[in-house]
Amino acid sequence: MKQRVQSSGSIQALGIFYLSRWQRYLFVGTVCLMAALLTPLSSADGCNGDECGEMKRRQGILTGMPFMAHVSSRSFVDDAGHRIYLAKAPTRVISLAPSITEMLFSLGLDEQIVGVTEFCDYPTAAQSKPKVGYTNPSVEVLVALRPELVFAPKDFLRPDLQSKLEQLKIPLFVLEAQSVEDIPLQIHTLGKMFEKTAAANEVTQVMRQQIAEIRRKVEPLSAKRVLYVLNSQPLISVGPGSFIHQMIGLAGGTNIAAQAGVAYPRLSMETVLAEDPEVLIFPAGDVETVPRSEQKQWLRWESLSAVKQQRFHEVSSNLLNRPGPRIVEGLAQLANAIHPEVFGSGEGTLHP
């Protein structure tokens, strides 16, 4: 009995009152897990003095113990199903997608962004940020920027990059929106992560209002048959599973490639002639574009309604392909191209 009381006193000395057997198991397990998490920080072959100091700084961002009383931890689950715990808002982050970069800037996180991809060109401030590559980001450059957190789309993650980040205890957070509705949700998640909830609410409220206004205007209209020409030779369009397919519907159109069953189907001219699109839409941008010379080749298909009515339109590929806050601007351009009688600016309309 005396020994048991002494044991209890030792536990009280740690600030923990007498624990039941299962509580002791939980306590010991917690200590062991924390020791395992912190072991790499003092490993001689894992880092030098400077690297260890940097890793300890990151460890202040991450806590693997959300139930620890002295840590006000917040958990976040990314679009790959991975959960991370943050004790405080990150101060050094890297974005591996233009859409993510635009979301971060929309929340006023300029100072926290220490690296972006070579295609991150909006807003203007993004152009002066250090570049880490794009589909093949440089691990060396990325690590040298000392990020506390890396944001990336699922499709561009390489096993070697993931392995290196895990080795260095640099957390990775995947953002992969599957629909237009996912974008405001991601912005809200970032707002909570960086303690920018008010800014996130403001950005998403404006987005939802603009989307609702466009839908209100197109709802009473007859849907127009639309062909989005992603590539001319071979002819590639957009189908279910792509953002642009969903946006065509939101903008008051019917995608003639809807039955293809894949996100980016190849179409035959026989299919196009049979579906007879009323509107042809081409992407325009620095990276993804269909040249005017190729657009004019469509004039030879004189039986198409779009050719008869000269309904050729260009829409910014950056606005349509980046699932970020500017997606509503892309939707507005699409709506204007499909229903100029309502939106009426004529912007992006071609007269071949």
Short mmCIF file of C-alpha atoms in Angstrom, two decimals, residues 118-293:
data_model
loop_
_atom_site.label_atom_id
_atom_site.label_comp_id
_atom_site.label_asym_id
_atom_site.label_seq_id
_atom_site.Cartn_x
_atom_site.Cartn_y
_atom_site.Cartn_z
CA GLU A 118 6.46 28.80 -62.39
CA PHE A 119 2.86 29.08 -63.65
CA CYS A 120 1.62 31.02 -60.61
CA ASP A 121 1.17 34.42 -62.25
CA TYR A 122 -1.82 35.86 -60.38
CA PRO A 123 -1.96 38.15 -58.56
CA THR A 124 1.07 40.14 -59.70
CA ALA A 125 2.76 39.59 -56.34
CA ALA A 126 2.93 35.85 -57.09
CA GLN A 127 5.30 36.49 -59.99
CA SER A 128 8.06 37.66 -57.65
CA LYS A 129 7.88 34.64 -55.34
CA PRO A 130 10.64 31.98 -55.50
CA LYS A 131 9.80 29.26 -58.04
CA VAL A 132 10.00 25.54 -57.25
CA GLY A 133 8.86 24.12 -60.61
CA TYR A 134 5.43 22.73 -61.47
CA THR A 135 4.67 19.12 -62.41
CA ASN A 136 8.27 18.28 -61.51
CA PRO A 137 9.09 20.51 -58.53
CA SER A 138 12.68 20.66 -57.34
CA VAL A 139 12.98 18.95 -53.96
CA GLU A 140 16.24 20.79 -53.25
CA VAL A 141 14.77 24.23 -53.94
CA LEU A 142 11.62 23.41 -52.01
CA VAL A 143 13.50 22.24 -48.91
CA ALA A 144 15.87 25.23 -49.06
CA LEU A 145 12.87 27.55 -48.65
CA ARG A 146 12.25 26.02 -45.19
CA PRO A 147 8.46 25.59 -45.48
CA GLU A 148 6.36 24.64 -42.49
CA LEU A 149 3.60 23.37 -44.77
CA VAL A 150 3.33 22.47 -48.47
CA PHE A 151 0.05 22.64 -50.42
CA ALA A 152 -0.31 20.55 -53.57
CA PRO A 153 -2.89 19.06 -55.94
CA LYS A 154 -3.11 15.29 -55.88
CA ASP A 155 -2.15 14.77 -59.53
CA PHE A 156 1.26 16.46 -59.24
CA LEU A 157 2.60 14.58 -56.22
CA ARG A 158 5.64 12.42 -56.89
CA PRO A 159 6.57 9.54 -54.57
CA ASP A 160 10.12 10.86 -54.13
CA LEU A 161 8.80 14.31 -53.18
CA GLN A 162 6.37 12.86 -50.66
CA SER A 163 9.07 10.62 -49.20
CA LYS A 164 11.52 13.51 -48.80
CA LEU A 165 8.93 15.73 -47.16
CA GLU A 166 8.00 12.94 -44.75
CA GLN A 167 11.66 12.36 -43.94
CA LEU A 168 12.14 16.04 -43.12
CA LYS A 169 8.87 16.23 -41.18
CA ILE A 170 7.48 18.85 -43.57
CA PRO A 171 3.71 18.30 -43.66
CA LEU A 172 1.89 18.08 -46.98
CA PHE A 173 -1.73 19.15 -47.45
CA VAL A 174 -3.55 18.08 -50.62
CA LEU A 175 -6.23 20.33 -52.16
CA GLU A 176 -8.07 18.68 -55.05
CA ALA A 177 -11.49 20.21 -55.73
CA GLN A 178 -13.89 17.90 -57.56
CA SER A 179 -16.59 20.48 -58.22
CA VAL A 180 -17.22 24.21 -58.20
CA GLU A 181 -18.93 23.80 -54.83
CA ASP A 182 -15.69 22.43 -53.34
CA ILE A 183 -13.80 25.68 -53.90
CA PRO A 184 -15.53 27.77 -51.19
CA LEU A 185 -15.14 24.83 -48.80
CA GLN A 186 -11.39 24.75 -49.44
CA ILE A 187 -11.15 28.51 -48.91
CA HIS A 188 -12.97 28.11 -45.58
CA THR A 189 -10.51 25.37 -44.56
CA LEU A 190 -7.58 27.65 -45.37
CA GLY A 191 -9.26 30.47 -43.46
CA LYS A 192 -9.44 28.32 -40.33
CA MET A 193 -5.91 27.02 -40.81
CA PHE A 194 -4.41 30.53 -41.02
CA GLU A 195 -6.86 32.16 -38.60
CA LYS A 196 -8.34 34.19 -41.47
CA THR A 197 -11.96 33.15 -41.02
CA ALA A 198 -13.39 36.62 -41.63
CA ALA A 199 -11.47 37.00 -44.90
CA ALA A 200 -12.56 33.52 -46.02
CA ASN A 201 -16.19 34.32 -45.26
CA GLU A 202 -15.96 37.51 -47.31
CA VAL A 203 -14.33 35.82 -50.32
CA THR A 204 -16.73 32.88 -50.39
CA GLN A 205 -19.80 35.04 -49.86
CA VAL A 206 -18.93 37.10 -52.93
CA MET A 207 -18.28 33.93 -54.95
CA ARG A 208 -21.59 32.34 -53.98
CA GLN A 209 -23.52 35.53 -54.69
CA GLN A 210 -22.01 35.85 -58.16
CA ILE A 211 -22.67 32.19 -58.99
CA ALA A 212 -26.25 32.48 -57.74
CA GLU A 213 -26.83 35.60 -59.85
CA ILE A 214 -25.59 33.90 -63.02
CA ARG A 215 -27.74 30.84 -62.35
CA ARG A 216 -30.77 33.05 -61.71
CA LYS A 217 -30.35 34.72 -65.10
CA VAL A 218 -29.88 31.52 -67.12
CA GLU A 219 -32.52 29.42 -65.35
CA PRO A 220 -35.48 30.56 -67.51
CA LEU A 221 -33.49 30.28 -70.76
CA SER A 222 -33.32 27.37 -73.16
CA ALA A 223 -29.98 25.61 -72.86
CA LYS A 224 -27.67 25.98 -75.86
CA ARG A 225 -25.74 23.04 -77.28
CA VAL A 226 -22.05 23.73 -76.60
CA LEU A 227 -18.80 22.22 -77.84
CA TYR A 228 -15.69 23.18 -75.89
CA VAL A 229 -12.68 22.63 -78.15
CA LEU A 230 -9.81 21.91 -75.80
CA ASN A 231 -7.62 20.76 -78.68
CA SER A 232 -8.22 20.70 -82.44
CA GLN A 233 -5.89 17.98 -83.74
CA PRO A 234 -6.87 15.51 -82.42
CA LEU A 235 -10.24 16.89 -81.39
CA ILE A 236 -10.42 16.78 -77.59
CA SER A 237 -13.26 18.22 -75.55
CA VAL A 238 -14.41 18.13 -71.92
CA GLY A 239 -16.79 15.67 -70.31
CA PRO A 240 -18.14 14.56 -66.92
CA GLY A 241 -15.48 14.84 -64.24
CA SER A 242 -14.01 18.09 -65.56
CA PHE A 243 -14.64 21.53 -64.10
CA ILE A 244 -15.51 23.01 -67.47
CA HIS A 245 -18.23 20.41 -68.07
CA GLN A 246 -19.94 21.46 -64.84
CA MET A 247 -19.48 25.14 -65.61
CA ILE A 248 -21.09 24.79 -69.05
CA GLY A 249 -24.21 23.58 -67.26
CA LEU A 250 -24.09 26.38 -64.69
CA ALA A 251 -23.73 28.92 -67.53
CA GLY A 252 -26.88 27.71 -69.28
CA GLY A 253 -25.41 25.31 -71.81
CA THR A 254 -25.61 21.61 -72.65
CA ASN A 255 -22.27 19.95 -73.27
CA ILE A 256 -22.49 17.81 -76.43
CA ALA A 257 -19.70 15.60 -75.02
CA ALA A 258 -21.68 14.79 -71.88
CA GLN A 259 -22.24 11.18 -72.96
CA ALA A 260 -18.53 10.49 -73.44
CA GLY A 261 -18.17 9.29 -69.87
CA VAL A 262 -14.62 10.62 -69.37
CA ALA A 263 -13.28 14.00 -68.34
CA TYR A 264 -11.37 14.74 -71.56
CA PRO A 265 -12.79 12.68 -74.44
CA ARG A 266 -11.63 12.49 -78.02
CA LEU A 267 -14.49 13.20 -80.40
CA SER A 268 -15.00 12.31 -84.04
CA MET A 269 -16.40 14.86 -86.47
CA GLU A 270 -19.25 12.44 -87.10
CA THR A 271 -20.26 12.83 -83.46
CA VAL A 272 -19.93 16.61 -83.62
CA LEU A 273 -22.00 16.85 -86.80
CA ALA A 274 -24.69 14.63 -85.30
CA GLU A 275 -24.87 16.69 -82.08
CA ASP A 276 -24.80 19.98 -84.04
CA PRO A 277 -23.43 22.44 -81.45
CA GLU A 278 -24.90 25.92 -81.45
CA VAL A 279 -21.87 27.45 -79.74
CA LEU A 280 -18.15 26.69 -80.19
CA ILE A 281 -15.89 27.74 -77.32
CA PHE A 282 -12.09 27.83 -77.48
CA PRO A 283 -9.62 28.34 -74.62
CA ALA A 284 -7.33 31.35 -74.82
CA GLY A 285 -4.24 31.78 -72.68
CA ASP A 286 -0.46 31.64 -72.45
CA VAL A 287 -0.32 27.89 -71.84
CA GLU A 288 -3.57 26.37 -73.06
CA THR A 289 -4.96 27.88 -76.25
CA VAL A 290 -6.36 27.04 -79.68
CA PRO A 291 -4.77 29.35 -82.29
CA ARG A 292 -7.05 31.50 -84.44
CA SER A 293 -5.76 29.70 -87.53
#
